[in-house]
PDB file of C-alpha atoms in Angstrom:
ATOM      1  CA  UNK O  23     -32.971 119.606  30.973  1.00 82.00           C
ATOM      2  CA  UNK O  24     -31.328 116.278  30.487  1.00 88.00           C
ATOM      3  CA  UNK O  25     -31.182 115.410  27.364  1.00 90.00           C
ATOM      4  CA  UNK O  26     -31.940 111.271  26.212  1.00 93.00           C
ATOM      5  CA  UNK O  27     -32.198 109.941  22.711  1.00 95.00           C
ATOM      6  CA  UNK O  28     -33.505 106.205  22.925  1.00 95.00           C
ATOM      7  CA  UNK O  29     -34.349 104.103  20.122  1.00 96.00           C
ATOM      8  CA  UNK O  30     -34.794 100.137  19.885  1.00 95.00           C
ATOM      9  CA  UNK O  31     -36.999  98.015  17.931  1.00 94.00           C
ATOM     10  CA  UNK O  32     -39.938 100.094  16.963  1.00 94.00           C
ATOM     11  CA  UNK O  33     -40.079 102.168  20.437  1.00 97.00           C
ATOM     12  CA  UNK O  34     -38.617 105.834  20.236  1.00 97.00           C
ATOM     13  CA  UNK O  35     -37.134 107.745  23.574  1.00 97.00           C
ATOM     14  CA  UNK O  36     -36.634 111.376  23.374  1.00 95.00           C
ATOM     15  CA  UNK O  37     -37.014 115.071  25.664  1.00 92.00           C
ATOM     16  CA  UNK O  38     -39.946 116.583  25.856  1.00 89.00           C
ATOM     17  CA  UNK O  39     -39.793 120.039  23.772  1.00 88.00           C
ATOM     18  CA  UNK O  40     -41.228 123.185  24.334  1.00 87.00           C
ATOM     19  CA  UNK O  41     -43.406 122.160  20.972  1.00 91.00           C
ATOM     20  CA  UNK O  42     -44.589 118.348  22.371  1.00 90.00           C
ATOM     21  CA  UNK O  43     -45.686 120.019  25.839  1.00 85.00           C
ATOM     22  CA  UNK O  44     -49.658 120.136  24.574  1.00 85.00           C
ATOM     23  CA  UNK O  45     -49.864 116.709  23.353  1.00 89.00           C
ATOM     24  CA  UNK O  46     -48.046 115.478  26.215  1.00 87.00           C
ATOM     25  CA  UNK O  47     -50.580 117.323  28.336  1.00 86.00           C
ATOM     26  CA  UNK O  48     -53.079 116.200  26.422  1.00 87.00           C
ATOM     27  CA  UNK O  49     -52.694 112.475  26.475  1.00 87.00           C
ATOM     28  CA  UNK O  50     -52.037 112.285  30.224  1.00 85.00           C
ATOM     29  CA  UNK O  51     -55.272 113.967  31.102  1.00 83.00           C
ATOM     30  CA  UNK O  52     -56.770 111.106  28.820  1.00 85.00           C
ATOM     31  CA  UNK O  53     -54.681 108.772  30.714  1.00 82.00           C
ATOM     32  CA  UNK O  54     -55.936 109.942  33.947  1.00 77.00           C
ATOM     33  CA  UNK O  55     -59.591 109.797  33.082  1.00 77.00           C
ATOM     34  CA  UNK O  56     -59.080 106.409  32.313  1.00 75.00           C
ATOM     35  CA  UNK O  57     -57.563 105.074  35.044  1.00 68.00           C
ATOM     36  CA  UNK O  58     -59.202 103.731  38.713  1.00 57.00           C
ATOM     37  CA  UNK O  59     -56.089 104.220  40.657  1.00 54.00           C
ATOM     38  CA  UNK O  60     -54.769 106.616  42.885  1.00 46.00           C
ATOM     39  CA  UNK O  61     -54.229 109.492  40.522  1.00 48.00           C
ATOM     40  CA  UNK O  62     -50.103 109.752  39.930  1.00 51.00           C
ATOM     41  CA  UNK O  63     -50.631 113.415  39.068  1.00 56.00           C
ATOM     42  CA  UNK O  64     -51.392 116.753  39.061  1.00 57.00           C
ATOM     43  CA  UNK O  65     -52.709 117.581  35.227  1.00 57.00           C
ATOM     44  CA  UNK O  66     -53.248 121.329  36.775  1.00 63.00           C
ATOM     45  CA  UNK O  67     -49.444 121.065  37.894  1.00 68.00           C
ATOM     46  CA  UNK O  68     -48.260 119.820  34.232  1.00 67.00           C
ATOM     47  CA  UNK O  69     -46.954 123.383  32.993  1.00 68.00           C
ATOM     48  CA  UNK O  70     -45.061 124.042  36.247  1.00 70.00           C
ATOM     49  CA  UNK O  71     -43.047 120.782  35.967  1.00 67.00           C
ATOM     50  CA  UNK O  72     -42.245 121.127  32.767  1.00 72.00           C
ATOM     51  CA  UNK O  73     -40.504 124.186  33.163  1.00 64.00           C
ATOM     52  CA  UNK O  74     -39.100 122.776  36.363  1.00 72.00           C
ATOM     53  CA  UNK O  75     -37.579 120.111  33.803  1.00 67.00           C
ATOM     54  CA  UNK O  76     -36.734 123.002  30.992  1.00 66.00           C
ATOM     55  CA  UNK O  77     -35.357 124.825  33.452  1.00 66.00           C
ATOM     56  CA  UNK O  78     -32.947 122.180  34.984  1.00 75.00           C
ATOM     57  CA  UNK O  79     -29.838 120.255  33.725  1.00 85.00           C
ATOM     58  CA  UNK O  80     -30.654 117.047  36.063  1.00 89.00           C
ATOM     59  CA  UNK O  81     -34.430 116.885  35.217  1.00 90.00           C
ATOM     60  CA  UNK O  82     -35.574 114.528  32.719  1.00 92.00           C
ATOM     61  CA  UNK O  83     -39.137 114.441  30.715  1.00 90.00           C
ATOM     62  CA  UNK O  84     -39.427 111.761  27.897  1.00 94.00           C
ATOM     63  CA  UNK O  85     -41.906 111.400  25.317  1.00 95.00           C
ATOM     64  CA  UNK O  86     -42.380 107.619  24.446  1.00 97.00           C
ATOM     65  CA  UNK O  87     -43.468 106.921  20.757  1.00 97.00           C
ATOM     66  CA  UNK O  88     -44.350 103.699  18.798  1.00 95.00           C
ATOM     67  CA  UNK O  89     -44.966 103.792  15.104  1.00 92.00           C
ATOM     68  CA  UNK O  90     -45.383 107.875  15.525  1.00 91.00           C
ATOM     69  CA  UNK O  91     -47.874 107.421  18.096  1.00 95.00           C
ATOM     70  CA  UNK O  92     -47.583 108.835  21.896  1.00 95.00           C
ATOM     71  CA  UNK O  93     -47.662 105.915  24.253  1.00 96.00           C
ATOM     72  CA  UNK O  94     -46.194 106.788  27.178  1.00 93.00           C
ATOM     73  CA  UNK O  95     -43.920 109.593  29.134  1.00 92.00           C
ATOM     74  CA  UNK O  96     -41.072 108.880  31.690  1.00 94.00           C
ATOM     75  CA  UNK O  97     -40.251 111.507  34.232  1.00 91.00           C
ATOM     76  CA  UNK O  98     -37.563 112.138  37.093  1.00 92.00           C
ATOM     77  CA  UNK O  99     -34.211 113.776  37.448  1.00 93.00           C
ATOM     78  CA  UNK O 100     -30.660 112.248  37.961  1.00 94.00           C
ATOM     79  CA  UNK O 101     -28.564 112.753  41.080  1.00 93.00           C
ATOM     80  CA  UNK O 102     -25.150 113.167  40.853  1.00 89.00           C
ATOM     81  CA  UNK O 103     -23.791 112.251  44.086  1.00 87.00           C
ATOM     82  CA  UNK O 104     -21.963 108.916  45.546  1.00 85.00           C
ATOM     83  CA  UNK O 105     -24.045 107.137  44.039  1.00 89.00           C
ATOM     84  CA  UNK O 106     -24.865 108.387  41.234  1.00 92.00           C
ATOM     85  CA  UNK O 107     -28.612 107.856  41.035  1.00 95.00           C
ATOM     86  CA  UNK O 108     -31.946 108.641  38.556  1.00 96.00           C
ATOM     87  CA  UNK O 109     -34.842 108.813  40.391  1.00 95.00           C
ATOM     88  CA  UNK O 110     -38.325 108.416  38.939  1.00 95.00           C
ATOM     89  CA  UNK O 111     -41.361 110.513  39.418  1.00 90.00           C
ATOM     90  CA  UNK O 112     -43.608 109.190  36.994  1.00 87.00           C
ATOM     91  CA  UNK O 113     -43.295 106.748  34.318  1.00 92.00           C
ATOM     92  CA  UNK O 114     -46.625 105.828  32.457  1.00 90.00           C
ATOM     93  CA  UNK O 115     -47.648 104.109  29.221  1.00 92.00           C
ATOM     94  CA  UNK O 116     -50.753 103.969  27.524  1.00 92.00           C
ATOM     95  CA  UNK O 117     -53.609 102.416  29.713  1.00 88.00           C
ATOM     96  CA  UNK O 118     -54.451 100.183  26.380  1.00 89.00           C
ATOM     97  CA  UNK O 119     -50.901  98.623  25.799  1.00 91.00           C
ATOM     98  CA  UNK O 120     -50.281  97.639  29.909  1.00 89.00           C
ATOM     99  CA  UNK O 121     -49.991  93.937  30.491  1.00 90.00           C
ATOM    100  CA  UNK O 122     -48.711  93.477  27.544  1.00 92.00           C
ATOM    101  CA  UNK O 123     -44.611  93.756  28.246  1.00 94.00           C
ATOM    102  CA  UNK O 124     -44.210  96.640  26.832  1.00 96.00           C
ATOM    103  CA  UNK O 125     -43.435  98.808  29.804  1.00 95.00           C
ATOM    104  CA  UNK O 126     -40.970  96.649  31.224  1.00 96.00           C
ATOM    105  CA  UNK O 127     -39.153  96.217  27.914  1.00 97.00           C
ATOM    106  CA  UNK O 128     -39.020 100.362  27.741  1.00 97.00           C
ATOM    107  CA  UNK O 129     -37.765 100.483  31.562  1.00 97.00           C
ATOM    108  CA  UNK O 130     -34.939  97.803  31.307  1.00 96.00           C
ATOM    109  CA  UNK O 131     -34.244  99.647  27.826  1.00 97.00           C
ATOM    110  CA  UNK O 132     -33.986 103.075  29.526  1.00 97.00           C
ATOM    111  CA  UNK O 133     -31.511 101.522  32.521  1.00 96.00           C
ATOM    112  CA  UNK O 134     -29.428 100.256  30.252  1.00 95.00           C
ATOM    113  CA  UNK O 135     -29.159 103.358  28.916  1.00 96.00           C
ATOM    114  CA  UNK O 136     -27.909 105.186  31.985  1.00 95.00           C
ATOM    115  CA  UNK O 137     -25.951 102.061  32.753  1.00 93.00           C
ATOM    116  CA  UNK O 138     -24.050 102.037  29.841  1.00 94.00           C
ATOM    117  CA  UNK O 139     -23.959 105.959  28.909  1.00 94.00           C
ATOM    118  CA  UNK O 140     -23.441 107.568  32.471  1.00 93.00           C
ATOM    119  CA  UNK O 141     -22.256 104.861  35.125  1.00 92.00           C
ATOM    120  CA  UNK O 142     -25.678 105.338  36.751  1.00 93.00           C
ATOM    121  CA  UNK O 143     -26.155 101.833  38.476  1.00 92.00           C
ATOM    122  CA  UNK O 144     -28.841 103.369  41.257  1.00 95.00           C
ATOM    123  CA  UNK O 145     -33.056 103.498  40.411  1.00 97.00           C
ATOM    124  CA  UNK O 146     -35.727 104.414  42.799  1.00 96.00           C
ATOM    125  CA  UNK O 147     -39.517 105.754  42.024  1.00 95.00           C
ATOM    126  CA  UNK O 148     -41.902 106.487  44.511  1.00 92.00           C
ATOM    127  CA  UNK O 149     -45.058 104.912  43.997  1.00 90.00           C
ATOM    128  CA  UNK O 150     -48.986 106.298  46.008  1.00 88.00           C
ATOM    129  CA  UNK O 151     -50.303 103.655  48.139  1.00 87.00           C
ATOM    130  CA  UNK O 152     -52.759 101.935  46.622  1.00 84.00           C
ATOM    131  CA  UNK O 153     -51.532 101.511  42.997  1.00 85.00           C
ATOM    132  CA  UNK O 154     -51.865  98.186  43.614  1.00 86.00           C
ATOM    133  CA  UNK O 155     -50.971  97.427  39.829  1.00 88.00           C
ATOM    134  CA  UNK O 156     -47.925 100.054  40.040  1.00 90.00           C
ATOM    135  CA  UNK O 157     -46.645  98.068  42.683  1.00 92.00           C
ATOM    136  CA  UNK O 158     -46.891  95.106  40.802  1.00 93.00           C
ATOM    137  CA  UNK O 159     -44.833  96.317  38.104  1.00 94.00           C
ATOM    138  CA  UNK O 160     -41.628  97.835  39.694  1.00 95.00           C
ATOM    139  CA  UNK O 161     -41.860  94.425  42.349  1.00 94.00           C
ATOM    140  CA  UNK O 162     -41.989  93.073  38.562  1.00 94.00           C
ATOM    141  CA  UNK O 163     -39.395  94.817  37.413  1.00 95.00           C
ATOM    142  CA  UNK O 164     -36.385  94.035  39.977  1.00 95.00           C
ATOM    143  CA  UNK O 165     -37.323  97.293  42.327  1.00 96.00           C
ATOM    144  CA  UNK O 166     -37.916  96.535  46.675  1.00 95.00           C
ATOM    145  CA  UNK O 167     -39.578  98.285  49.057  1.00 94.00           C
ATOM    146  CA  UNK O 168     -37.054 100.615  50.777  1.00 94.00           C
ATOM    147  CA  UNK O 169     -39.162 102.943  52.717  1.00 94.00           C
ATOM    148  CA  UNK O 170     -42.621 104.395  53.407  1.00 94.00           C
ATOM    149  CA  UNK O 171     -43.221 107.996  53.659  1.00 92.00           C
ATOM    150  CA  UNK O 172     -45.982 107.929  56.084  1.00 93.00           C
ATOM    151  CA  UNK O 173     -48.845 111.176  54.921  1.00 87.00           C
ATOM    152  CA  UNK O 174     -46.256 112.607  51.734  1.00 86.00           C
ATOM    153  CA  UNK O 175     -49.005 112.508  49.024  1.00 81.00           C
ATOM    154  CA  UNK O 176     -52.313 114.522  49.413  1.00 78.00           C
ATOM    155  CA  UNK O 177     -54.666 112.985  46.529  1.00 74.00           C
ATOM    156  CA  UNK O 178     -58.165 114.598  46.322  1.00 76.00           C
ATOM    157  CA  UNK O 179     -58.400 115.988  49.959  1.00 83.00           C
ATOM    158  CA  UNK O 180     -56.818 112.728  51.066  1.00 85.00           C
ATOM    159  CA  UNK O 181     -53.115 111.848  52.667  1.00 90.00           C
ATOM    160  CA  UNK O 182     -51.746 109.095  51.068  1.00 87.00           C
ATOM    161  CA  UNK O 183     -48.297 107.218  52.066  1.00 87.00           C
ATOM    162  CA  UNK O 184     -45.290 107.374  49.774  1.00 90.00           C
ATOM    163  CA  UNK O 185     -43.604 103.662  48.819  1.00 93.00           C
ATOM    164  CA  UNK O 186     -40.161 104.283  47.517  1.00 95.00           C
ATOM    165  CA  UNK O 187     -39.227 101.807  45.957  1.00 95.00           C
ATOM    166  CA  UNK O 188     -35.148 100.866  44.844  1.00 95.00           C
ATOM    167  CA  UNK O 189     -33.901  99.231  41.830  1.00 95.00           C
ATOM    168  CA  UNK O 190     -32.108  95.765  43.235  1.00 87.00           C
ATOM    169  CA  UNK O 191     -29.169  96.767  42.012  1.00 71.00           C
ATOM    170  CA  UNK O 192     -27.518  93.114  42.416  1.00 71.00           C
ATOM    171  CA  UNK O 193     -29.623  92.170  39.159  1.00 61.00           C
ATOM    172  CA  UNK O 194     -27.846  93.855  36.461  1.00 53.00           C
ATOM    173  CA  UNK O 195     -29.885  94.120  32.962  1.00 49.00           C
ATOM    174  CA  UNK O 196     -27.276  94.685  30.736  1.00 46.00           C
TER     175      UNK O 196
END
């Protein structure tokens, strides 16, 4: 587990614990009822990651609170290699606070972060095809289209391409 303690404004960053695990699990099944996309994940799946994460010293699994409240999670796991890089499997906030800034404000914060605290200069997520607004917000949010990963997700019986998409890293945000 890699550990990350964010705070700015009235947004607070932190690991998942052993403790937060059901109300994590909880609010991203509500979050995946609500949405019309192509789902971004397993809820069955949930437990094994999270160990996966516990288990690790390069995984990362955030909890994302505002005024107390859970409004998000960010997940993915840092590379330590030439270049150091974090790579993100999953980053969602609340399906009521999207459009709103919010999310980009929280993923500029969280690069800074590794900027600043670990050298880490390198981003990528991979994104299903066909979360049309997901691609808007990482296209938003300084990251290109590096590759397609023809057939890598199988969503409800149905093969999906990967994007991966890379953080320009020519923009800085600090």
């Amino acid at each position: 587990m890699f550990d990350v303690e964010l705070a700015f404004e009235d947004v607070e960053i932190s690991s998942i614990l052993k403790e937060d695990f059901a109300m994590v699990q909880n609010w991203m099944g509500e979050q995946i009822r609500k949405t019309t996309e192509a789902v971004w994940t397993n809820i069955e799946e949930l437990g094994d990651r999270f160990l996966e994460y516990y288990m690790s010293e390069n995984e990362i699994f955030l909890k994302i609170k505002k005024e107390d409240k859970l409004i998000g999670v960010f997940k993915g796991r840092v590379e330590f290699k030439n270049p150091n890089e974090v790579i993100i499997w999953c980053f969602v906030i609340d399906c009521n606070l999207r459009g709103q800034g919010l999310g980009s404000k929280i993923l500029k914060e969280l690069i800074k972060y590794f900027e600043i605290n670990y050298d880490i200069y390198s981003f990528s997520t991979g994104i299903v095809a066909g979360s049309n607004s997901a691609v808007q917000f990482w296209k938003k949010n300084n990251f290109l289209l590096h590759r397609v990963s023809k057939s890598f997700f199988n969503v409800e019986g149905e093969e999906k391409d990967m994007l991966l998409y890379k953080f320009n890293e020519n923009i800085r945000v600090v």
